[in-house]
Amino acid sequence: MKGKGETVTTGRRVLGAAQAAAALVVLARLARGRRRLPPLSPPAARTETAGPDRREAADPGAAGPGADPAAEAARDATPGSARWGGETQDGEGSGSEGRAISVVIPARNEEHRLGPCLRAVLADPAVIEVIVVDDESSDGTARLAAALGARVVPGRPLPDGWVGKQWALHQGLREARGEIVMTLDADTRPRPGLCAALAAALDDHDLVSAGPRFVCDGLAEQALHASFLATLVYRFGPIGPPVPPPPHRVMANGQCLAFRRAAMLRADGFARVRRHMTDDVALARALAADGWRVGFLDARDLLEVDMHESAAEVWREWGRSLPLGDVTHPAWQAADLAVVWLAAALPVLRLAAGRPTRLDLGLLAVRLLLTTALRPAYARPGAGVALSLLLDPATAVRLTQATLRPVRTWRDRAYPAMPVRDGGRPAPPARSGDR
């Protein structure tokens, strides 16, 4: 029989081998950052812009006194109409110039956060219409949106089997009339050029998701947020991979998506992921599995997001979604957690105990380098980003907790834990001759 000392030695060797394997995985993923795609930037100046005239043309009610709104809407919806600014007869655009962009914003009780987002997109010359789907708000969300100039779509009651955001986006997509649809969360802060840059990116992709720059006020909030963000990089690599990952490892940011309206209508993508809490990743992975070219691109110079108001909210809200439990196979969840514990949390714990190994010190050096690389991801990077590695053990605990006890509540709604079934395979997007 093995003695206690021999058993401990064997256990240390096994743990050391597992940590070395996790370190190799992390290094391989981080190495992808050397060849990642460049950040999004506004396209070169166009000879034609959307401007107020195109936005008025997109509104059947703006045709003038005595006009028939139904007739106006029917004419505008006809592919090839002059009011569609350069579309071909099959409804696809001729290059990225002149494409009509509709912005859809799902909103439930967002009166205190919606204003900056709306003002930005309403002033964008590339946008022909801004649609706010009011998801049964009890505050002044709808009044604010209408007062600022958006078209407010009152959300219908939530059907059984749907999560609220997907239901709102499903309705907004059917109201939109632009060739390209861009969805934004109310807490986003778009900058000039974002919409045109996303439209141009659709020349190379079928679904584009934008990675923003984060606004985190306070030392604790920034430190915890940066620690959570580091776990995503350890698990999936940096944003903008040059080679698309396999569909089951695709990532996306549902705060900002862009796609061709006709293709998404054919796919019925939001209905397919109607039960998912992690709806953005579920949508991207489902469509990638069917041949869609999904791009997750760095847009930090064109988009900011103020997600949370405190460190406690980061812990509660972001921590619940980052395990990606309803879109990831349990084996991959276990492997991802192992990487976070072995490569991020364990070195910090051993350092605190005064017993780090050489591998621990090497992993801590890698984490420090990642900390430096993460600074541009924050609007006002401060000491919180630098201190974030000290919170990696706490972050690992939160991810483990959320994996073992997933939460299915959001915005005062509770959703039953039900088996997820495909809502039908989406059709691959049509390939137009201009690409």
CSV table of C-alpha atoms in Angstrom, one decimal:
chain,number,residue,atom,x,y,z
A,1,MET,CA,0.0,0.0,0.0
A,2,LYS,CA,1.1,3.5,-0.7
A,3,GLY,CA,2.0,5.7,2.2
A,4,LYS,CA,0.5,9.0,2.9
A,5,GLY,CA,3.6,10.9,1.8
A,6,GLU,CA,3.7,9.0,-1.5
A,7,THR,CA,0.0,9.7,-2.1
A,8,VAL,CA,0.6,13.4,-1.5
A,9,THR,CA,3.6,13.4,-3.9
A,10,THR,CA,1.5,11.7,-6.6
A,11,GLY,CA,-1.3,14.2,-6.1
A,12,ARG,CA,1.1,17.1,-6.5
A,13,ARG,CA,2.5,15.6,-9.6
A,14,VAL,CA,-0.9,15.1,-11.1
A,15,LEU,CA,-1.9,18.7,-10.2
A,16,GLY,CA,1.4,20.0,-11.6
A,17,ALA,CA,0.8,18.2,-14.9
A,18,ALA,CA,-2.8,19.5,-15.1
A,19,GLN,CA,-1.6,23.0,-14.4
A,20,ALA,CA,1.1,22.7,-17.1
A,21,ALA,CA,-1.5,21.5,-19.6
A,22,ALA,CA,-3.7,24.5,-18.7
A,23,ALA,CA,-0.8,26.8,-19.1
A,24,LEU,CA,-0.1,25.5,-22.6
A,25,VAL,CA,-3.8,25.9,-23.5
A,26,VAL,CA,-3.7,29.5,-22.3
A,27,LEU,CA,-0.5,30.4,-24.1
A,28,ALA,CA,-1.9,28.9,-27.3
A,29,ARG,CA,-5.0,31.0,-27.1
A,30,LEU,CA,-3.2,34.2,-26.2
A,31,ALA,CA,-0.8,33.6,-29.2
A,32,ARG,CA,-3.8,34.1,-31.5
A,33,GLY,CA,-3.7,37.8,-30.6
A,34,ARG,CA,-0.6,38.4,-32.7
A,35,ARG,CA,-2.7,37.8,-35.9
A,36,ARG,CA,-6.1,39.1,-34.8
A,37,LEU,CA,-8.2,41.2,-37.2
A,38,PRO,CA,-7.7,45.0,-37.0
A,39,PRO,CA,-10.2,47.0,-35.0
A,40,LEU,CA,-13.3,48.4,-36.7
A,41,SER,CA,-12.9,51.9,-38.1
A,42,PRO,CA,-15.3,54.0,-40.2
A,43,PRO,CA,-15.1,53.4,-44.0
A,44,ALA,CA,-13.6,56.0,-46.3
A,45,ALA,CA,-15.8,59.0,-46.9
A,46,ARG,CA,-18.7,58.2,-49.2
A,47,THR,CA,-20.1,60.3,-52.0
A,48,GLU,CA,-23.6,59.6,-50.8
A,49,THR,CA,-24.8,59.5,-47.3
A,50,ALA,CA,-28.2,58.6,-45.8
A,51,GLY,CA,-28.9,62.0,-44.2
A,52,PRO,CA,-32.3,63.3,-42.9
A,53,ASP,CA,-33.9,62.9,-46.3
A,54,ARG,CA,-33.4,59.2,-46.3
A,55,ARG,CA,-34.7,58.9,-42.8
A,56,GLU,CA,-37.8,60.8,-43.7
A,57,ALA,CA,-38.2,58.6,-46.7
A,58,ALA,CA,-38.1,55.5,-44.5
A,59,ASP,CA,-41.1,56.9,-42.6
A,60,PRO,CA,-44.4,56.4,-44.5
A,61,GLY,CA,-45.9,59.2,-42.4
A,62,ALA,CA,-43.4,61.7,-43.7
A,63,ALA,CA,-44.6,61.6,-47.3
A,64,GLY,CA,-46.7,64.8,-46.8
A,65,PRO,CA,-50.3,65.7,-46.3
A,66,GLY,CA,-52.9,63.6,-48.1
A,67,ALA,CA,-50.5,60.7,-48.8
A,68,ASP,CA,-51.7,57.2,-48.3
A,69,PRO,CA,-49.4,55.7,-45.6
A,70,ALA,CA,-50.2,52.1,-46.7
A,71,ALA,CA,-49.3,52.9,-50.3
A,72,GLU,CA,-46.1,54.7,-49.2
A,73,ALA,CA,-45.1,51.7,-47.1
A,74,ALA,CA,-45.8,49.3,-49.9
A,75,ARG,CA,-43.7,51.3,-52.3
A,76,ASP,CA,-40.8,51.7,-49.8
A,77,ALA,CA,-40.8,47.9,-49.1
A,78,THR,CA,-40.3,47.1,-52.8
A,79,PRO,CA,-36.8,46.0,-53.5
A,80,GLY,CA,-35.1,48.3,-56.0
A,81,SER,CA,-37.2,51.3,-54.9
A,82,ALA,CA,-35.3,54.6,-55.3
A,83,ARG,CA,-35.9,55.3,-51.7
A,84,TRP,CA,-33.7,52.4,-50.7
A,85,GLY,CA,-30.5,54.2,-51.8
A,86,GLY,CA,-28.7,51.8,-54.1
A,87,GLU,CA,-30.3,48.4,-53.5
A,88,THR,CA,-30.4,46.0,-56.4
A,89,GLN,CA,-33.6,44.4,-57.6
A,90,ASP,CA,-33.1,41.3,-55.4
A,91,GLY,CA,-32.9,43.4,-52.2
A,92,GLU,CA,-29.2,43.0,-51.7
A,93,GLY,CA,-26.9,46.1,-51.6
A,94,SER,CA,-24.4,46.9,-54.3
A,95,GLY,CA,-21.4,47.2,-52.0
A,96,SER,CA,-21.3,48.7,-48.5
A,97,GLU,CA,-22.2,52.2,-49.8
A,98,GLY,CA,-25.8,53.5,-49.8
A,99,ARG,CA,-27.1,50.6,-47.7
A,100,ALA,CA,-30.2,51.4,-45.6
A,101,ILE,CA,-29.5,50.7,-41.9
A,102,SER,CA,-32.2,50.2,-39.3
A,103,VAL,CA,-31.3,50.2,-35.6
A,104,VAL,CA,-33.4,48.1,-33.2
A,105,ILE,CA,-33.1,48.7,-29.5
A,106,PRO,CA,-35.0,46.4,-27.1
A,107,ALA,CA,-35.8,48.3,-23.9
A,108,ARG,CA,-37.5,47.3,-20.7
A,109,ASN,CA,-37.5,50.0,-18.0
A,110,GLU,CA,-34.4,51.7,-19.5
A,111,GLU,CA,-35.5,55.4,-19.0
A,112,HIS,CA,-32.4,56.2,-17.1
A,113,ARG,CA,-29.9,54.7,-19.6
A,114,LEU,CA,-31.5,55.0,-23.0
A,115,GLY,CA,-31.0,58.7,-23.8
A,116,PRO,CA,-27.3,58.7,-24.8
A,117,CYS,CA,-27.7,55.6,-27.0
A,118,LEU,CA,-30.7,57.1,-28.8
A,119,ARG,CA,-29.2,60.5,-29.4
A,120,ALA,CA,-26.1,58.9,-31.0
A,121,VAL,CA,-27.9,56.7,-33.5
A,122,LEU,CA,-30.5,59.2,-34.3
A,123,ALA,CA,-27.8,61.6,-35.3
A,124,ASP,CA,-26.0,59.0,-37.5
A,125,PRO,CA,-26.4,59.8,-41.2
A,126,ALA,CA,-26.1,56.1,-42.1
A,127,VAL,CA,-29.2,55.2,-40.2
A,128,ILE,CA,-32.7,55.5,-41.8
A,129,GLU,CA,-34.8,54.5,-38.8
A,130,VAL,CA,-34.4,53.8,-35.1
A,131,ILE,CA,-36.9,51.4,-33.6
A,132,VAL,CA,-37.3,51.1,-29.8
A,133,VAL,CA,-39.2,48.0,-28.8
A,134,ASP,CA,-40.8,48.9,-25.5
A,135,ASP,CA,-40.9,45.5,-23.7
A,136,GLU,CA,-43.8,46.3,-21.3
A,137,SER,CA,-41.9,48.9,-19.4
A,138,SER,CA,-43.4,50.4,-16.3
A,139,ASP,CA,-41.3,53.6,-16.4
A,140,GLY,CA,-41.0,56.4,-19.0
A,141,THR,CA,-39.0,54.4,-21.5
A,142,ALA,CA,-41.5,54.8,-24.3
A,143,ARG,CA,-42.2,58.5,-23.7
A,144,LEU,CA,-38.5,59.2,-23.7
A,145,ALA,CA,-37.9,57.3,-26.9
A,146,ALA,CA,-40.7,59.0,-28.7
A,147,ALA,CA,-39.7,62.4,-27.5
A,148,LEU,CA,-36.2,62.0,-28.8
A,149,GLY,CA,-37.5,60.9,-32.3
A,150,ALA,CA,-37.4,57.1,-32.3
A,151,ARG,CA,-40.2,55.0,-33.6
A,152,VAL,CA,-41.6,53.2,-30.6
A,153,VAL,CA,-43.0,49.7,-31.1
A,154,PRO,CA,-45.2,48.6,-28.1
A,155,GLY,CA,-44.0,45.0,-27.3
A,156,ARG,CA,-46.7,42.4,-27.2
A,157,PRO,CA,-47.1,40.2,-24.1
A,158,LEU,CA,-44.3,37.6,-23.7
A,159,PRO,CA,-45.3,34.2,-25.1
A,160,ASP,CA,-44.6,31.0,-23.2
A,161,GLY,CA,-41.1,29.6,-24.0
A,162,TRP,CA,-39.6,33.0,-24.9
A,163,VAL,CA,-37.0,35.1,-23.0
A,164,GLY,CA,-37.9,38.8,-23.1
A,165,LYS,CA,-34.9,40.2,-25.1
A,166,GLN,CA,-35.3,37.7,-27.9
A,167,TRP,CA,-39.0,38.4,-28.1
A,168,ALA,CA,-38.4,42.1,-28.4
A,169,LEU,CA,-35.7,41.6,-31.1
A,170,HIS,CA,-38.0,39.2,-32.9
A,171,GLN,CA,-40.7,41.9,-33.1
A,172,GLY,CA,-38.2,44.7,-33.9
A,173,LEU,CA,-36.7,42.7,-36.8
A,174,ARG,CA,-40.1,42.4,-38.4
A,175,GLU,CA,-40.8,46.1,-38.1
A,176,ALA,CA,-37.4,47.2,-39.6
A,177,ARG,CA,-37.2,48.1,-43.3
A,178,GLY,CA,-33.5,48.6,-43.8
A,179,GLU,CA,-31.4,46.2,-45.7
A,180,ILE,CA,-29.1,46.0,-42.7
A,181,VAL,CA,-30.3,45.7,-39.2
A,182,MET,CA,-28.2,46.7,-36.2
A,183,THR,CA,-29.3,45.8,-32.7
A,184,LEU,CA,-28.1,47.8,-29.7
A,185,ASP,CA,-28.6,47.5,-26.0
A,186,ALA,CA,-29.8,50.6,-24.1
A,187,ASP,CA,-26.6,50.8,-22.2
A,188,THR,CA,-24.4,51.2,-25.3
A,189,ARG,CA,-22.8,54.5,-26.3
A,190,PRO,CA,-22.2,54.4,-30.1
A,191,ARG,CA,-19.7,56.9,-31.6
A,192,PRO,CA,-19.9,58.4,-35.1
A,193,GLY,CA,-18.9,55.9,-37.7
A,194,LEU,CA,-20.0,52.7,-35.9
A,195,CYS,CA,-23.0,51.9,-38.0
A,196,ALA,CA,-21.1,52.5,-41.3
A,197,ALA,CA,-18.2,50.4,-40.1
A,198,LEU,CA,-20.5,47.5,-39.2
A,199,ALA,CA,-22.3,47.7,-42.5
A,200,ALA,CA,-18.9,47.6,-44.3
A,201,ALA,CA,-17.9,44.6,-42.2
A,202,LEU,CA,-20.9,42.7,-43.6
A,203,ASP,CA,-19.0,42.5,-46.9
A,204,ASP,CA,-16.9,39.8,-45.2
A,205,HIS,CA,-19.3,38.4,-42.7
A,206,ASP,CA,-22.9,37.4,-42.3
A,207,LEU,CA,-23.3,38.3,-38.7
A,208,VAL,CA,-21.0,40.8,-36.9
A,209,SER,CA,-20.7,41.4,-33.2
A,210,ALA,CA,-18.8,44.4,-31.8
A,211,GLY,CA,-16.5,44.3,-28.7
A,212,PRO,CA,-16.8,47.6,-26.9
A,213,ARG,CA,-14.8,49.7,-24.6
A,214,PHE,CA,-16.1,49.4,-21.0
A,215,VAL,CA,-17.0,52.2,-18.7
A,216,CYS,CA,-16.4,51.1,-15.1
A,217,ASP,CA,-16.5,53.7,-12.3
A,218,GLY,CA,-14.8,52.9,-9.1
A,219,LEU,CA,-11.8,50.7,-8.1
A,220,ALA,CA,-13.7,47.6,-7.1
A,221,GLU,CA,-16.0,47.6,-10.1
A,222,GLN,CA,-13.2,48.0,-12.5
A,223,ALA,CA,-11.0,45.3,-10.8
A,224,LEU,CA,-13.8,42.8,-10.7
A,225,HIS,CA,-14.9,43.5,-14.3
A,226,ALA,CA,-11.3,43.2,-15.6
A,227,SER,CA,-10.9,39.9,-13.7
A,228,PHE,CA,-14.0,38.5,-15.3
A,229,LEU,CA,-12.9,39.8,-18.7
A,230,ALA,CA,-9.5,38.0,-18.3
A,231,THR,CA,-11.3,34.7,-17.8
A,232,LEU,CA,-13.0,35.1,-21.2
A,233,VAL,CA,-9.6,35.6,-22.9
A,234,TYR,CA,-8.2,32.5,-21.1
A,235,ARG,CA,-11.2,30.4,-22.2
A,236,PHE,CA,-11.7,31.7,-25.8
A,237,GLY,CA,-8.7,33.8,-26.8
A,238,PRO,CA,-8.6,37.5,-27.8
A,239,ILE,CA,-11.3,39.2,-29.7
A,240,GLY,CA,-11.1,39.2,-33.5
A,241,PRO,CA,-9.6,35.8,-34.3
A,242,PRO,CA,-8.2,35.7,-37.8
A,243,VAL,CA,-9.5,32.1,-38.3
A,244,PRO,CA,-13.0,31.4,-37.2
A,245,PRO,CA,-13.3,29.0,-34.3
A,246,PRO,CA,-15.4,25.9,-34.6
A,247,PRO,CA,-19.1,26.7,-34.2
A,248,HIS,CA,-19.4,25.4,-30.6
A,249,ARG,CA,-16.6,27.8,-29.5
A,250,VAL,CA,-17.9,30.9,-31.4
A,251,MET,CA,-18.3,34.0,-29.2
A,252,ALA,CA,-20.4,37.1,-29.7
A,253,ASN,CA,-21.5,40.3,-27.9
A,254,GLY,CA,-25.3,40.8,-28.0
A,255,GLN,CA,-24.9,44.4,-27.0
A,256,CYS,CA,-24.2,45.2,-30.6
A,257,LEU,CA,-25.0,43.0,-33.5
A,258,ALA,CA,-25.4,43.6,-37.3
A,259,PHE,CA,-26.8,41.4,-40.0
A,260,ARG,CA,-28.8,41.5,-43.3
A,261,ARG,CA,-32.5,41.7,-42.5
A,262,ALA,CA,-33.6,39.3,-45.3
A,263,ALA,CA,-31.1,36.6,-44.2
A,264,MET,CA,-32.1,36.8,-40.6
A,265,LEU,CA,-35.8,36.7,-41.5
A,266,ARG,CA,-35.2,33.5,-43.5
A,267,ALA,CA,-33.2,32.1,-40.6
A,268,ASP,CA,-35.7,33.1,-38.0
A,269,GLY,CA,-32.7,33.3,-35.7
A,270,PHE,CA,-34.3,35.0,-32.6
A,271,ALA,CA,-37.0,32.4,-32.5
A,272,ARG,CA,-34.5,29.6,-32.7
A,273,VAL,CA,-32.7,30.8,-29.5
A,274,ARG,CA,-35.9,32.0,-27.8
A,275,ARG,CA,-35.3,29.9,-24.6
A,276,HIS,CA,-31.7,30.9,-24.1
A,277,MET,CA,-30.5,33.2,-21.4
A,278,THR,CA,-27.2,33.5,-23.2
A,279,ASP,CA,-29.0,34.5,-26.3
A,280,ASP,CA,-26.1,36.3,-28.2
A,281,VAL,CA,-23.7,33.3,-28.1
A,282,ALA,CA,-26.5,30.9,-28.8
A,283,LEU,CA,-27.5,32.8,-31.9
A,284,ALA,CA,-23.9,33.1,-33.2
A,285,ARG,CA,-23.2,29.4,-32.6
A,286,ALA,CA,-26.5,28.2,-34.2
A,287,LEU,CA,-25.9,30.3,-37.3
A,288,ALA,CA,-22.2,29.5,-37.5
A,289,ALA,CA,-23.1,25.8,-37.5
A,290,ASP,CA,-25.2,26.4,-40.6
A,291,GLY,CA,-22.5,28.1,-42.6
A,292,TRP,CA,-22.9,31.8,-41.6
A,293,ARG,CA,-19.6,33.7,-41.4
A,294,VAL,CA,-19.7,35.1,-37.9
A,295,GLY,CA,-17.3,37.9,-36.9
A,296,PHE,CA,-16.5,39.1,-33.4
A,297,LEU,CA,-14.6,42.3,-34.0
A,298,ASP,CA,-12.9,44.9,-31.8
A,299,ALA,CA,-14.9,48.2,-31.9
A,300,ARG,CA,-13.5,49.9,-28.8
A,301,ASP,CA,-12.9,53.1,-30.7
A,302,LEU,CA,-16.5,53.3,-31.9
A,303,LEU,CA,-18.5,51.9,-29.0
A,304,GLU,CA,-18.6,52.3,-25.3
A,305,VAL,CA,-20.8,50.3,-22.8
A,306,ASP,CA,-21.7,51.3,-19.3
A,307,MET,CA,-23.0,47.9,-18.1
A,308,HIS,CA,-23.1,48.0,-14.4
A,309,GLU,CA,-23.4,50.6,-11.6
A,310,SER,CA,-21.4,48.8,-8.9
A,311,ALA,CA,-19.0,45.9,-8.2
A,312,ALA,CA,-21.9,44.0,-6.6
A,313,GLU,CA,-23.9,44.3,-9.8
A,314,VAL,CA,-20.9,43.0,-11.8
A,315,TRP,CA,-20.7,40.1,-9.5
A,316,ARG,CA,-24.4,39.3,-9.6
A,317,GLU,CA,-25.3,40.0,-13.2
A,318,TRP,CA,-22.2,39.4,-15.3
A,319,GLY,CA,-21.1,36.6,-13.1
A,320,ARG,CA,-24.3,34.7,-13.8
A,321,SER,CA,-23.9,34.8,-17.6
A,322,LEU,CA,-20.2,34.2,-18.2
A,323,PRO,CA,-20.2,30.4,-17.6
A,324,LEU,CA,-22.4,30.2,-20.8
A,325,GLY,CA,-24.1,27.2,-19.3
A,326,ASP,CA,-27.1,27.0,-21.6
A,327,VAL,CA,-25.0,27.0,-24.8
A,328,THR,CA,-21.9,25.0,-23.7
A,329,HIS,CA,-21.6,21.2,-23.3
A,330,PRO,CA,-20.9,20.2,-19.7
A,331,ALA,CA,-17.5,18.7,-20.7
A,332,TRP,CA,-16.4,22.0,-22.2
A,333,GLN,CA,-17.8,23.9,-19.1
A,334,ALA,CA,-15.6,21.6,-16.9
A,335,ALA,CA,-12.6,22.2,-19.1
A,336,ASP,CA,-13.0,25.9,-19.1
A,337,LEU,CA,-13.4,26.0,-15.3
A,338,ALA,CA,-10.3,23.9,-15.0
A,339,VAL,CA,-8.3,26.4,-17.1
A,340,VAL,CA,-9.5,29.3,-15.0
A,341,TRP,CA,-8.7,27.6,-11.7
A,342,LEU,CA,-5.3,26.2,-12.7
A,343,ALA,CA,-3.9,29.0,-14.8
A,344,ALA,CA,-5.5,32.1,-13.1
A,345,ALA,CA,-6.7,31.4,-9.5
A,346,LEU,CA,-4.1,28.8,-8.3
A,347,PRO,CA,-1.0,31.0,-8.9
A,348,VAL,CA,-2.5,33.8,-6.9
A,349,LEU,CA,-3.5,31.6,-4.0
A,350,ARG,CA,-0.1,30.0,-3.9
A,351,LEU,CA,1.6,33.5,-4.0
A,352,ALA,CA,-0.6,34.6,-1.1
A,353,ALA,CA,0.4,31.6,0.8
A,354,GLY,CA,4.1,32.3,0.1
A,355,ARG,CA,4.6,29.0,-1.8
A,356,PRO,CA,4.5,29.7,-5.5
A,357,THR,CA,6.1,27.3,-7.9
A,358,ARG,CA,8.1,28.4,-10.9
A,359,LEU,CA,5.2,27.6,-13.1
A,360,ASP,CA,3.0,29.8,-10.9
A,361,LEU,CA,5.4,32.7,-11.3
A,362,GLY,CA,5.4,32.2,-15.0
A,363,LEU,CA,1.6,32.2,-15.1
A,364,LEU,CA,1.5,35.3,-13.0
A,365,ALA,CA,3.9,37.0,-15.4
A,366,VAL,CA,1.5,36.1,-18.3
A,367,ARG,CA,-1.4,37.4,-16.3
A,368,LEU,CA,0.4,40.7,-15.8
A,369,LEU,CA,1.0,41.0,-19.5
A,370,LEU,CA,-2.6,40.3,-20.1
A,371,THR,CA,-3.5,43.1,-17.6
A,372,THR,CA,-1.5,45.5,-19.7
A,373,ALA,CA,-3.3,44.3,-22.9
A,374,LEU,CA,-6.7,44.8,-21.3
A,375,ARG,CA,-6.2,48.5,-20.4
A,376,PRO,CA,-7.4,49.8,-23.8
A,377,ALA,CA,-10.6,47.9,-23.2
A,378,TYR,CA,-11.6,50.5,-20.6
A,379,ALA,CA,-12.6,54.0,-21.1
A,380,ARG,CA,-10.7,55.2,-18.0
A,381,PRO,CA,-8.3,52.4,-17.1
A,382,GLY,CA,-7.0,52.9,-13.5
A,383,ALA,CA,-5.6,50.9,-10.7
A,384,GLY,CA,-8.6,48.5,-10.8
A,385,VAL,CA,-7.3,46.9,-14.1
A,386,ALA,CA,-3.8,46.5,-12.6
A,387,LEU,CA,-5.2,44.9,-9.4
A,388,SER,CA,-7.7,42.7,-11.2
A,389,LEU,CA,-5.4,39.6,-11.0
A,390,LEU,CA,-5.8,39.6,-7.2
A,391,LEU,CA,-9.5,38.9,-7.7
A,392,ASP,CA,-9.0,35.9,-10.0
A,393,PRO,CA,-9.7,33.3,-7.2
A,394,ALA,CA,-12.9,35.1,-6.3
A,395,THR,CA,-13.9,35.2,-10.0
A,396,ALA,CA,-13.2,31.4,-10.3
A,397,VAL,CA,-15.5,30.9,-7.3
A,398,ARG,CA,-18.3,32.9,-8.9
A,399,LEU,CA,-18.0,31.1,-12.3
A,400,THR,CA,-18.1,27.8,-10.5
A,401,GLN,CA,-21.1,28.8,-8.4
A,402,ALA,CA,-23.0,30.1,-11.5
A,403,THR,CA,-22.1,26.9,-13.4
A,404,LEU,CA,-23.4,24.6,-10.6
A,405,ARG,CA,-26.5,26.8,-9.8
A,406,PRO,CA,-27.5,28.6,-13.0
A,407,VAL,CA,-29.9,31.5,-12.6
A,408,ARG,CA,-32.8,32.0,-15.0
A,409,THR,CA,-34.1,35.4,-13.9
A,410,TRP,CA,-33.7,38.7,-15.7
A,411,ARG,CA,-35.4,42.1,-15.3
A,412,ASP,CA,-38.0,41.0,-12.8
A,413,ARG,CA,-38.9,38.0,-14.9
A,414,ALA,CA,-38.3,34.3,-14.0
A,415,TYR,CA,-37.9,31.7,-16.8
A,416,PRO,CA,-38.4,28.0,-16.2
A,417,ALA,CA,-35.5,25.7,-16.7
A,418,MET,CA,-36.7,23.8,-19.7
A,419,PRO,CA,-34.8,21.6,-22.2
A,420,VAL,CA,-33.6,23.6,-25.2
A,421,ARG,CA,-34.7,22.3,-28.6
A,422,ASP,CA,-33.8,23.6,-32.0
A,423,GLY,CA,-36.4,25.9,-33.4
A,424,GLY,CA,-35.6,24.7,-36.9
A,425,ARG,CA,-32.3,25.0,-38.7
A,426,PRO,CA,-31.7,28.5,-40.1
A,427,ALA,CA,-31.0,28.7,-43.8
A,428,PRO,CA,-27.6,29.8,-44.9
A,429,PRO,CA,-27.5,33.5,-45.9
A,430,ALA,CA,-27.9,34.3,-49.5
A,431,ARG,CA,-24.6,35.2,-51.2
A,432,SER,CA,-25.0,38.2,-53.4
A,433,GLY,CA,-22.8,38.7,-56.5
A,434,ASP,CA,-21.2,41.9,-55.2
A,435,ARG,CA,-19.2,40.1,-52.5
